[in-house]
Coordinates of C-alpha atoms and ligand atoms in Angstrom, one line a residue:
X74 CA 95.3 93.1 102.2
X75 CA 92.1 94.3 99.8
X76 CA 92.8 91.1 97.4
X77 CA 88.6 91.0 95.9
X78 CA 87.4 87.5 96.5
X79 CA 84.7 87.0 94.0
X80 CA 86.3 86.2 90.6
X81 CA 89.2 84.0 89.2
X82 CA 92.1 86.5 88.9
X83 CA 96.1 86.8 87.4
X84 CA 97.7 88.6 90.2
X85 CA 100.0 91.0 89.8
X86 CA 103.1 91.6 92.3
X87 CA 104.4 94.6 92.3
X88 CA 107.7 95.6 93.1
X89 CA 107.6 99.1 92.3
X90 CA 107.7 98.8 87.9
X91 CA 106.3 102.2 86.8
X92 CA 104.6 99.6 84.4
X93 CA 102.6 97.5 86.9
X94 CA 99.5 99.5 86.2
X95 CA 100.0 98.8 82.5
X96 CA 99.8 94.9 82.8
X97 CA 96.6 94.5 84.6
X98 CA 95.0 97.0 82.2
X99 CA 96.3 94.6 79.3
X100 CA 95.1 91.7 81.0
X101 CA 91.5 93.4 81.5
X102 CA 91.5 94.3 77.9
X103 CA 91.7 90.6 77.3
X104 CA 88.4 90.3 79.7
X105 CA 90.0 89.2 82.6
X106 CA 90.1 90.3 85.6
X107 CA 93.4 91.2 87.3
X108 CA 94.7 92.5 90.9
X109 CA 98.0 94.5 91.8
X110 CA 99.1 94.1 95.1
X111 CA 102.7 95.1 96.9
X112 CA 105.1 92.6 97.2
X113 CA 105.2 93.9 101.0
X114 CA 102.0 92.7 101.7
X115 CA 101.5 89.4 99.8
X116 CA 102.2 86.2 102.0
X117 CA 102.2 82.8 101.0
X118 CA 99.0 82.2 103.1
X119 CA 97.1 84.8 101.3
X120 CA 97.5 82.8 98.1
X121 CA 94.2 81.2 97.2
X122 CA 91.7 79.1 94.2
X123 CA 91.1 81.7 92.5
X124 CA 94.5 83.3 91.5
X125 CA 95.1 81.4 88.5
X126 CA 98.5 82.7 87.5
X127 CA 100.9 85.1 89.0
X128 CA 103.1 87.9 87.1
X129 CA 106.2 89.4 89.4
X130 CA 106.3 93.0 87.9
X131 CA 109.5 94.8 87.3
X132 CA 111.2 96.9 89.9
X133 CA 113.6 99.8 90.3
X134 CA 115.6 97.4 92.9
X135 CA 118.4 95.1 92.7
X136 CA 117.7 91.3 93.3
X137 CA 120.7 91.1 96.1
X138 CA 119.4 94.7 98.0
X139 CA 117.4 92.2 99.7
X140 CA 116.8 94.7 102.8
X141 CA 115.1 96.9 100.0
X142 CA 112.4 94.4 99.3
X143 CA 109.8 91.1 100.9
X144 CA 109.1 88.7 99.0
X145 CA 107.6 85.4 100.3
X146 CA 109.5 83.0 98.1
X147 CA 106.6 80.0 98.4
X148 CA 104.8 81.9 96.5
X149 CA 106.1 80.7 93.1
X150 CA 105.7 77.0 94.7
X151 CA 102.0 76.2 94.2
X152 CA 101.8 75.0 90.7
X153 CA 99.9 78.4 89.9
X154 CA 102.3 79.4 86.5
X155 CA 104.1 82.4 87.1
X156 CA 105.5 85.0 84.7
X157 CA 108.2 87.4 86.0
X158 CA 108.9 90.5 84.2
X159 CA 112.2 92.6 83.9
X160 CA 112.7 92.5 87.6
X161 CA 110.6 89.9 88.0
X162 CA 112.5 87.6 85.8
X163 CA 115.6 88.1 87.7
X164 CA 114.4 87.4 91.2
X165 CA 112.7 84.3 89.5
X166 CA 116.4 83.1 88.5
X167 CA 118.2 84.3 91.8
X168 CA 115.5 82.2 93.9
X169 CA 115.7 79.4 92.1
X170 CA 119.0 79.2 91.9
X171 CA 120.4 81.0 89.1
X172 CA 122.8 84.0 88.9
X173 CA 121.8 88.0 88.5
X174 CA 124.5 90.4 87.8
X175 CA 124.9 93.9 86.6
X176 CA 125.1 94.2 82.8
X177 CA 128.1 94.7 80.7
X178 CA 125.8 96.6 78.6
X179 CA 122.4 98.6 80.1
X180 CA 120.0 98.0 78.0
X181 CA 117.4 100.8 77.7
X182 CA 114.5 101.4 75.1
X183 CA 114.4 99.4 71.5
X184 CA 116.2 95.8 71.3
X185 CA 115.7 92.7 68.5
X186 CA 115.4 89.2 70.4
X187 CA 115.8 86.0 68.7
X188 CA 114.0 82.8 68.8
X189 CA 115.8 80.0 70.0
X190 CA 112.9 77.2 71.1
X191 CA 109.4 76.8 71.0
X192 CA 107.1 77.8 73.7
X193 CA 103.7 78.2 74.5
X194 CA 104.4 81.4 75.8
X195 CA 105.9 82.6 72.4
X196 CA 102.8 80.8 70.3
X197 CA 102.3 83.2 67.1
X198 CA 104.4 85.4 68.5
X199 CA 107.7 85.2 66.3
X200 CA 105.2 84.1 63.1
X201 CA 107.5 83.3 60.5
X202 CA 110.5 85.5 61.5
X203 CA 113.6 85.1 63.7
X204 CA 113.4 87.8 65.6
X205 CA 111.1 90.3 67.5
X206 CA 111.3 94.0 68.5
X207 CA 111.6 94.0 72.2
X208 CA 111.2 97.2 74.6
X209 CA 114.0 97.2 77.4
X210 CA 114.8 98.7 80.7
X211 CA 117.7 97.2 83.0
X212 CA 120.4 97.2 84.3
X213 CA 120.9 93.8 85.5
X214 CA 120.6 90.5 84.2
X215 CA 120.2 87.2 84.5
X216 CA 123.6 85.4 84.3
X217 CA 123.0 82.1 85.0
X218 CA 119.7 79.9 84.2
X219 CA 118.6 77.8 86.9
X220 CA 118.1 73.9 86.6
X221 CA 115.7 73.2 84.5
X222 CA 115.0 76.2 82.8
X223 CA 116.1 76.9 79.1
X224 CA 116.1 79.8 77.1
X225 CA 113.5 80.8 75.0
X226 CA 114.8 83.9 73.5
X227 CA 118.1 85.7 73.7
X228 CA 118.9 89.3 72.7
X229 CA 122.5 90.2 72.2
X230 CA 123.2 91.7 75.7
X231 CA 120.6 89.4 77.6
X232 CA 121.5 86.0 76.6
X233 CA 118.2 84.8 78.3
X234 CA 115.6 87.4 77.2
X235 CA 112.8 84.8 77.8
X236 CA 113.6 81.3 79.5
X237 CA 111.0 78.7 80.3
X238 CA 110.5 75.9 83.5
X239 CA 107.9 74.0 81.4
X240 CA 107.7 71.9 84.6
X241 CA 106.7 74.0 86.8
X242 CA 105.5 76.4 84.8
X243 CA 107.4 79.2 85.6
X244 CA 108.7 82.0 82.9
X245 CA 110.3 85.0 82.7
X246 CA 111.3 87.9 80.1
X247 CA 114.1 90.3 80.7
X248 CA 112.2 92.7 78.5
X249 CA 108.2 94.5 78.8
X250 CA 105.6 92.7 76.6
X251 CA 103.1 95.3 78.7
X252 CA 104.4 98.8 76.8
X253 CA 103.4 99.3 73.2
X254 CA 106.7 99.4 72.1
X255 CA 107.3 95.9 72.5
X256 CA 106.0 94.3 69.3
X257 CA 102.8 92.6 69.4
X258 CA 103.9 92.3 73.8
X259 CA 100.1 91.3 74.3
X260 CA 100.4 88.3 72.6
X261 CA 102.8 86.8 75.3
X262 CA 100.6 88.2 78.1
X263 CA 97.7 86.5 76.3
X264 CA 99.3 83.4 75.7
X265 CA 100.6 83.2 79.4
X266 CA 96.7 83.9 80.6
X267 CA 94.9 82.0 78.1
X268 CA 97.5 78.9 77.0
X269 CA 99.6 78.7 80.2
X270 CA 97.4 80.0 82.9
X271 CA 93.9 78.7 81.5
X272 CA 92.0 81.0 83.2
X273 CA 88.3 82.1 81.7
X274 CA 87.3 85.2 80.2
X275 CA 85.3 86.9 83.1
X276 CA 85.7 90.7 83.3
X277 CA 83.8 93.3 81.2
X278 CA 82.2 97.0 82.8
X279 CA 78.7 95.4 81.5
X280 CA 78.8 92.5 83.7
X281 CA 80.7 93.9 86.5
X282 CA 77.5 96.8 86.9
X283 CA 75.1 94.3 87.9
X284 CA 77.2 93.3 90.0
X285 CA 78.9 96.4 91.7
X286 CA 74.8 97.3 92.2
X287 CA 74.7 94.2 94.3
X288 CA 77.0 94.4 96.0
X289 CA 76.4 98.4 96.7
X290 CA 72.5 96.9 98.2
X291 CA 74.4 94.7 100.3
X292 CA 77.1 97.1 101.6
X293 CA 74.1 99.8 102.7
X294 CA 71.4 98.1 103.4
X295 CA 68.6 99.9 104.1
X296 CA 70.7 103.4 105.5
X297 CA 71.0 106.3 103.9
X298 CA 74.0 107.3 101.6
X299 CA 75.6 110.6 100.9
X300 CA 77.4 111.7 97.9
X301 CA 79.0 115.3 97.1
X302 CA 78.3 115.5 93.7
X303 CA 80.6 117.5 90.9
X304 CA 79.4 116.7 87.8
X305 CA 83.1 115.2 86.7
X306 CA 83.0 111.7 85.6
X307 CA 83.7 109.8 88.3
X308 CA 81.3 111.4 90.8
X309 CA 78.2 111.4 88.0
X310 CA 79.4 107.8 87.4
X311 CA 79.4 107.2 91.5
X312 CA 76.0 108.9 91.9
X313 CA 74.0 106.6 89.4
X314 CA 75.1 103.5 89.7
X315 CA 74.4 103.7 93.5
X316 CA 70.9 105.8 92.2
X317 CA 70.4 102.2 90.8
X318 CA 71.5 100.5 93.6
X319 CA 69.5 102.2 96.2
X320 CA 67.2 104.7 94.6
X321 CA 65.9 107.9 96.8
X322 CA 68.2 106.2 100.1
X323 CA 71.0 108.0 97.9
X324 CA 71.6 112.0 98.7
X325 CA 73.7 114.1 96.6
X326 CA 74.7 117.3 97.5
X327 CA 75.9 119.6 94.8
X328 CA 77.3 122.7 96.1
X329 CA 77.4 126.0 93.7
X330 CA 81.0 127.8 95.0
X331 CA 80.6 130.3 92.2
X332 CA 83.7 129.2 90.6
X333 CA 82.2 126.7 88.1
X334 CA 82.4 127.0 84.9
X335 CA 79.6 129.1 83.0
X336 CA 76.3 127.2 82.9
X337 CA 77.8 124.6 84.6
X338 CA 75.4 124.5 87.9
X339 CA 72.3 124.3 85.1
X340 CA 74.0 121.5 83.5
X341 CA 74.3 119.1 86.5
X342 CA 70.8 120.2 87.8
X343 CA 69.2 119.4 84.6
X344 CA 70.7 115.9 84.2
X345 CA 70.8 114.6 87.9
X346 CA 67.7 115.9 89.1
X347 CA 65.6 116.3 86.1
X348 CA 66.6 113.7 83.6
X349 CA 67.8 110.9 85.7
X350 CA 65.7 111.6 88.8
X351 CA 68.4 111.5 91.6
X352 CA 67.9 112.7 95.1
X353 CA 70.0 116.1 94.4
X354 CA 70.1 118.7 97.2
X355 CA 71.3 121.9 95.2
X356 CA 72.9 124.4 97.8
X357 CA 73.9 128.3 96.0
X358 CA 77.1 128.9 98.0
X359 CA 78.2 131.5 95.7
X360 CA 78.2 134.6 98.3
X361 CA 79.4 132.7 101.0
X362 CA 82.8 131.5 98.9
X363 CA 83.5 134.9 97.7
X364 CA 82.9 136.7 100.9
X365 CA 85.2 134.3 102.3
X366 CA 87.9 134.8 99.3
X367 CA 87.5 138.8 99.4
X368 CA 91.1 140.0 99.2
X369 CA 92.8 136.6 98.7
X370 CA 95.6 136.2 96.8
X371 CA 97.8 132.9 98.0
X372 CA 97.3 129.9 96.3
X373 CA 97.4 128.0 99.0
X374 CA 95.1 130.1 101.4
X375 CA 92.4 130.1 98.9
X376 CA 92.8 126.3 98.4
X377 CA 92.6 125.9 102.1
X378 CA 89.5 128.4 102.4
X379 CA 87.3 126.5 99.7
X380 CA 88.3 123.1 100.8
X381 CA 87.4 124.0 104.1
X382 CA 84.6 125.9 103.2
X383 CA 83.1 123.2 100.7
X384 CA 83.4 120.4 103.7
X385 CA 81.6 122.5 106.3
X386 CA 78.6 123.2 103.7
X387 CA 78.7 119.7 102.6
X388 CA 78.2 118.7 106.3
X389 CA 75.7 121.5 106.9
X390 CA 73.5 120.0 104.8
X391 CA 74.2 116.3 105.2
X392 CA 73.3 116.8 108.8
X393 CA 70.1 117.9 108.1
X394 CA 68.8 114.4 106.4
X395 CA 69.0 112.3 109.6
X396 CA 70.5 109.1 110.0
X397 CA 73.4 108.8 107.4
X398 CA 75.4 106.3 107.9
X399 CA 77.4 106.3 104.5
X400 CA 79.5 108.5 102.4
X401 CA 79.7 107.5 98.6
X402 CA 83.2 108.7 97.2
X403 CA 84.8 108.4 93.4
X404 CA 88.3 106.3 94.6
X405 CA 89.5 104.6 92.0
X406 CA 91.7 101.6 91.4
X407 CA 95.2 104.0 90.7
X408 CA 94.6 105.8 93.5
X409 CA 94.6 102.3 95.8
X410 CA 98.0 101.3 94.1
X411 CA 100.8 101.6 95.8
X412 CA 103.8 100.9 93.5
X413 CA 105.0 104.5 94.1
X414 CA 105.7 104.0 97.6
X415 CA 108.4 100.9 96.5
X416 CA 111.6 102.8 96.9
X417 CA 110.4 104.7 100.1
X418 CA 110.1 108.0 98.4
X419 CA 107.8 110.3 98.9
X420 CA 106.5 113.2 96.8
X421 CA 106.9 116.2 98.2
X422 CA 103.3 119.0 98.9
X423 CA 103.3 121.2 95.4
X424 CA 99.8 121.9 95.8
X425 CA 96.9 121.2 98.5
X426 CA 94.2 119.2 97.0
X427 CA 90.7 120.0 97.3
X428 CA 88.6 116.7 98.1
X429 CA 85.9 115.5 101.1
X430 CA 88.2 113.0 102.6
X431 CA 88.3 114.6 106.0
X432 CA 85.0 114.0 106.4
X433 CA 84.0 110.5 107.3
X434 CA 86.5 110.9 110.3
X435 CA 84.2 113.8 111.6
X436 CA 81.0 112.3 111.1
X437 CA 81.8 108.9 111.4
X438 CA 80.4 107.5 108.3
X439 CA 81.7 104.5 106.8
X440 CA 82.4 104.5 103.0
X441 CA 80.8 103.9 99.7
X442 CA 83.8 103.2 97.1
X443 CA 82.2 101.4 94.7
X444 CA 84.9 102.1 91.8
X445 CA 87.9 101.4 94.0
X446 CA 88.7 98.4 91.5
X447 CA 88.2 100.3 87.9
X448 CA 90.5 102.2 85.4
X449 CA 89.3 105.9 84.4
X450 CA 88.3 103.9 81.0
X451 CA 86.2 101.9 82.3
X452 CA 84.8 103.8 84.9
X453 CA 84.1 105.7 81.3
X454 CA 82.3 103.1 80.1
X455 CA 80.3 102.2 83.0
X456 CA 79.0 105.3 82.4
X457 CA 78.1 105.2 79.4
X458 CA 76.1 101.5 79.7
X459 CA 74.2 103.7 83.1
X460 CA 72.7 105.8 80.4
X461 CA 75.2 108.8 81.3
X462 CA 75.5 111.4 78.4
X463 CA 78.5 111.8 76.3
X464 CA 79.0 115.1 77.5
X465 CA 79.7 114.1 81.0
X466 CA 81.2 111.0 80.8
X467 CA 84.5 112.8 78.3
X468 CA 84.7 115.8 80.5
X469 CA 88.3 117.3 81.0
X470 CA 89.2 117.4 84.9
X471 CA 87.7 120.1 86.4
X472 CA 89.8 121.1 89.7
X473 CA 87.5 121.2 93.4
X474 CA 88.9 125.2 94.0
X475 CA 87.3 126.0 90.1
X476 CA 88.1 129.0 88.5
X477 CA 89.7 130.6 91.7
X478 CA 93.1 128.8 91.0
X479 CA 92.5 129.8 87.2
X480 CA 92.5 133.7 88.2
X481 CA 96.1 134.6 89.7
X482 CA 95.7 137.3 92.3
X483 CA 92.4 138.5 94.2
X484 CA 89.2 137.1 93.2
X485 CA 86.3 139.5 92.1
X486 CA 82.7 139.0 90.8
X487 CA 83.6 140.9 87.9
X488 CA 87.0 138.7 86.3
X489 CA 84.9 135.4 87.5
X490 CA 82.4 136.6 84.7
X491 CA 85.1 137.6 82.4
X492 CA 86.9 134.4 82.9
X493 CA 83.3 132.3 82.3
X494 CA 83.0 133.9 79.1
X495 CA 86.4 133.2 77.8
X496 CA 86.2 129.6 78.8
X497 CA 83.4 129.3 77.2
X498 CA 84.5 130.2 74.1
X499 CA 87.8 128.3 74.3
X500 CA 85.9 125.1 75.1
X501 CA 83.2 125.6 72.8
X502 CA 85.7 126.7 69.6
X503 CA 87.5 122.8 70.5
X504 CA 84.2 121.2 70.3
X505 CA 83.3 122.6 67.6
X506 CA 86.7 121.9 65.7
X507 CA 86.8 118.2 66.8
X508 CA 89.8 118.9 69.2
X509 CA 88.3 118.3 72.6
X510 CA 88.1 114.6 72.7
X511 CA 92.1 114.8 71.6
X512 CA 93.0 117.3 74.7
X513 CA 93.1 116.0 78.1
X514 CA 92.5 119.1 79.4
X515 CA 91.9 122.6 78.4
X516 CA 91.1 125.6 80.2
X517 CA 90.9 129.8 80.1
X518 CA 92.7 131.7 83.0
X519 CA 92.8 134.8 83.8
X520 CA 96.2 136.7 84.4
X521 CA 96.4 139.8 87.1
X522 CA 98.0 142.4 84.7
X523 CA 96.5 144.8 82.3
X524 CA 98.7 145.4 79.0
X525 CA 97.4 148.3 76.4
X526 CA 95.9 147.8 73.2
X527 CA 94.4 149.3 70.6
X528 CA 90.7 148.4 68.9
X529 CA 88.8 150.8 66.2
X530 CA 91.3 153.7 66.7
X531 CA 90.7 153.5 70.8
X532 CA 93.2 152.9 73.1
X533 CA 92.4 149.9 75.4
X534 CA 93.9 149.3 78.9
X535 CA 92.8 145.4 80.1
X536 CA 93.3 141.9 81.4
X537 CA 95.7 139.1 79.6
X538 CA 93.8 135.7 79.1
X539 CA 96.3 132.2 78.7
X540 CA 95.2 129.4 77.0
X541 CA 96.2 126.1 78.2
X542 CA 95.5 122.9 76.2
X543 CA 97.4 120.1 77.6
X544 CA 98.2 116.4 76.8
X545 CA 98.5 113.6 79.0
X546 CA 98.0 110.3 80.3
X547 CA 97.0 110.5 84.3
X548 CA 97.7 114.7 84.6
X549 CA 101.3 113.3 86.4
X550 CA 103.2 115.2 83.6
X551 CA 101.8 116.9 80.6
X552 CA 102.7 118.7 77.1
X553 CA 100.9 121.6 75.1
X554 CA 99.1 120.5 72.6
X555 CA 100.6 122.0 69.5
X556 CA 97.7 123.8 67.4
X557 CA 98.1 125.2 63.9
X558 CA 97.9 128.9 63.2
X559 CA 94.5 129.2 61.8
X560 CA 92.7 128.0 65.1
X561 CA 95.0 129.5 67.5
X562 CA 94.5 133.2 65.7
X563 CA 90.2 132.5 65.5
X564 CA 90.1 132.0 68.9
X565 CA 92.2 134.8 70.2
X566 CA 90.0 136.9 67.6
X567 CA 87.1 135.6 68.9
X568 CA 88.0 136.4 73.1
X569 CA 89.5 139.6 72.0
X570 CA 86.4 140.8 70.1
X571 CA 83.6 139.1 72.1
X572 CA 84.8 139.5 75.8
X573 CA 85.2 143.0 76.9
X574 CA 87.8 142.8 79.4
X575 CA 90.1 141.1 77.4
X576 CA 92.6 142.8 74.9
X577 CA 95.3 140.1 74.7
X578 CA 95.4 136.5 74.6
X579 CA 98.8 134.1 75.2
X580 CA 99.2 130.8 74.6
X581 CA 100.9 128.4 77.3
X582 CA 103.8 126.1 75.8
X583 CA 105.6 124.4 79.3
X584 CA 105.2 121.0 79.8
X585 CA 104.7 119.7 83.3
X586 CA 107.1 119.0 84.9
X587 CA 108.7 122.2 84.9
X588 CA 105.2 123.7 85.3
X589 CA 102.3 122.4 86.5
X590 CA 98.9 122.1 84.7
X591 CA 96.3 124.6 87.2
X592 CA 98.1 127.9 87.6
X593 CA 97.7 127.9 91.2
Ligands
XMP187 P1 98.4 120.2 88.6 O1 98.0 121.6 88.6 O2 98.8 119.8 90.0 O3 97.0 119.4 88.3 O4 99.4 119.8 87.6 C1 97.0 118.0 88.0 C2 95.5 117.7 87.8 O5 94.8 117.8 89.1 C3 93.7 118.7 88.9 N1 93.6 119.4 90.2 C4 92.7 119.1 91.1 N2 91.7 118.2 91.2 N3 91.1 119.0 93.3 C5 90.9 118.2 92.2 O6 90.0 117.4 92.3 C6 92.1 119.9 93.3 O7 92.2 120.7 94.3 C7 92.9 120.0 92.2 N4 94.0 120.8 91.9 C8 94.4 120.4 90.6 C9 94.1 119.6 87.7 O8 93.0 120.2 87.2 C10 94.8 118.6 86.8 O9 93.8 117.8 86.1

């Protein structure tokens, strides 16, 4: 149980909706703050002042499958309203009393729902028409109200689309007000916070920093803190605000693996150490990575190799400021959330991931997490209000292995400064065309085969460079981003005449899934 104790809060139960994430992110855009936790690990005796309203999320299970799910029914018994959601609603109605069965009709994607009493959890919502555009995903429904509840809404498969316990202030909604498709949806998650719940705005990044810095001072103390710096947003963002909190007690180590992208290693020195005056140990690691990658061609060996290259540096050099007793790392609040674990399945390895969390078992330092609650947004934003460029804070991802996953085959000094170059100009030519901020991630690679071409009469014999430019909203699955003619054709003129080396460039058009978005 991690429930945060320090502000009035709307929980959020999840039971597995791939949606849960989406509600407390509306209810924070509303500037309030909002916890998810797993219906397997909320009792009734963890329930205290400062949850001011409860939302059951929606669920992949069936409200009878009750060996598939906990659910503490007091919960909903301690006058705090709840709102149950698609799932939600239905295990609302089945503990109350009501009936769930499985629909004549599945109802999935766009349905109209029309009014049929007032509620305040419908205030403005209809305006001055009978009917809404609903977003829906089920199955089952509810098939018989409880006592004391009455329906709100109906659709014409879901008789009770939104039904009401003004009493006890319970409600539910067969449908998701949390997914842009569902008309104005925010308007019945602000009405349930706001006119039903009454709970007071309290959440913005600005006034959670002060904050976060306190609490930061009060977690460390006076001990020292270590941080392996990247220069991607959340670690930049990590490294100030606990440069704020603590000052020179901070150390971050930046290690140089040669697979960076060009200037990259100038970049991060300039701002952390000159410009913003952090404690930044820079260690020049190049060498040692690519003598340790001479001749490697596996993915997964020369994932392995740099991760557990990178974590024996790191500790190299955290060992030699004495005393540590802390390790600052970039969690975030998705990465806490559990709602893909509901159904008991589990992803299988594609690829090993390159991170320093096998460290504080070996050193035995405790940890710094100080953005374990935030969204990537507003970890952006922090950022920004802790005077970090613009430049950092929309940086694409940037994978731990580097360019060494973006260069098929064996590594060499030689297609690591071919591969910089055309980068380089990839990234640059979005910049400069207003296409980076639109891109969630773009990159250069570097393909192991050598195709003929010709340039100025000559015959040339060289490497094949791919583009990838990818959409996306969390890098789970992706889509090319589609550009016109015009800039595809500059670009490939520009790498093609710029970068000798290169004689052909391709352009990559799979989605993930099938393919993923590294090569490697
Ligand atoms: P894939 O290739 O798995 O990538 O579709 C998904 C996202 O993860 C990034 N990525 C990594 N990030 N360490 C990281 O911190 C890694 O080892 C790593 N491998 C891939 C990738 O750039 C994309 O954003």
């Amino acid at each position: 149980m991690t429930l945060d104790k320090g502000l009035d809060k709307i929980l959020i139960i999840d039971f597995g909706s791939q949606f849960t994430q989406l509600i407390a992110r509306r209810i924070r855009e509303f500037g309030v703050f909002s916890e998810i936790i797993s219906h397997k690990k909320i009792k009734n005796k963890n329930i205290n002042e400062k949850i001011k309203g409860i939302i059951l999320s929606g669920g992949p299970l069936n409200v009878y499958d009750i060996k598939k799910y906990s659910f503490d029914k007091n919960i909903i018994e301690n006058e705090i309203p709840v709102l149950g959601i698609c799932f939600g609603h239905q295990i609302l109605s089945k503990i109350k009393g009501g009936r769930v069965k499985q629909s004549k009709h599945r109802e999935f994607g766009l349905a109209n729902i029309f009014k049929k009493n007032n509620s305040p959890l419908i205030k403005n919502y209809f305006k001055n028409r009978k009917y809404a555009k609903v977003w829906m995903s089920h199955a089952d429904q509810v098939s018989k109200l409880p006592k004391n509840f009455k329906v709100i809404a109906s659709s014409q498969n879901s008789k009770f689309a939104i039904v009401e316990n003004s009493l006890q202030r319970i409600y539910g909604v067969q449908f998701h007000p949390e997914v842009t498709h569902t008309e104005n949806g925010k308007i019945i998650i602000k009405n349930f916070i706001f006119s039903i719940c009454k709970i007071k705005k309290n959440w913005s990044v600005k006034n959670q920093k002060m904050k976060l810095i306190k609490d930061i001072r009060n977690k460390v103390g006076k001990n020292k803190v270590i941080c392996a710096l990247s220069g991607g947003v959340d670690s930049s963002v990590v490294a100030q605000l606990i440069n704020k909190a603590i000052g020179k007690k901070l150390y971050c180590i930046f290690v140089n693996t040669g697979l960076l992208r060009k200037n990259e290693e100038k970049q991060v020195v300039d701002t952390f150490k000159k410009r913003l005056k952090i404690n930044l140990i820079y260690v020049n690691a190049e060498k040692e990575f690519l003598r340790k990658l001479k001749n490697i061609s596996d993915p997964e060996k020369k994932r392995k190799i740099i991760g557990n290259l990178f974590i024996k540096i790191f500790e190299r050099y955290a060992k030699k400021i004495k005393n540590v007793r802390f390790l600052a790392q970039g969690t975030l609040y998705p990465d806490l959330i559990e709602s893909k674990s509901v159904t008991g399945s589990q992803t299988s390895k594609i690829k090993s991931h390159h991170n320093v969390g096998g460290l504080p078992k070996k050193m035995k330092l405790k940890l710094v997490e100080p953005l374990r609650f935030l969204f990537k947004d507003e970890v952006r934003k922090l950022g920004l209000d802790l005077n970090l460029n613009k430049e950092i804070i929309s940086r694409h991802p940037f994978p731990g292995p580097g360019l060494a996953i973006r260069m098929p085959g064996i590594i060499t000094k030689e297609k690591i400064k071919i591969l910089k170059e055309a980068d380089h100009y990839f990234i640059t030519a979005l910049k400069e065309n207003g296409f980076y901020n639109k891109i969630w991630q773009a990159y250069a690679a570097l393909l192991p085969v050598k195709t003929v071409g010709v340039m100025g009469d000559n015959r040339t014999y060289e490497y094949l460079c791919l583009l990838r430019a990818i959409t996306s909203e969390d890098g789970m699955t992706a889509d090319f981003y589609e550009f016109k003619k015009p800039f595809i054709q500059m670009i490939s003129n520009k790498i093609v005449n710029s970068i000798r080396g290169i004689n052909r460039v391709v352009y990559d058009v799979t989605s993930k899934p099938p393919s993923t978005i590294e090569l490697e």
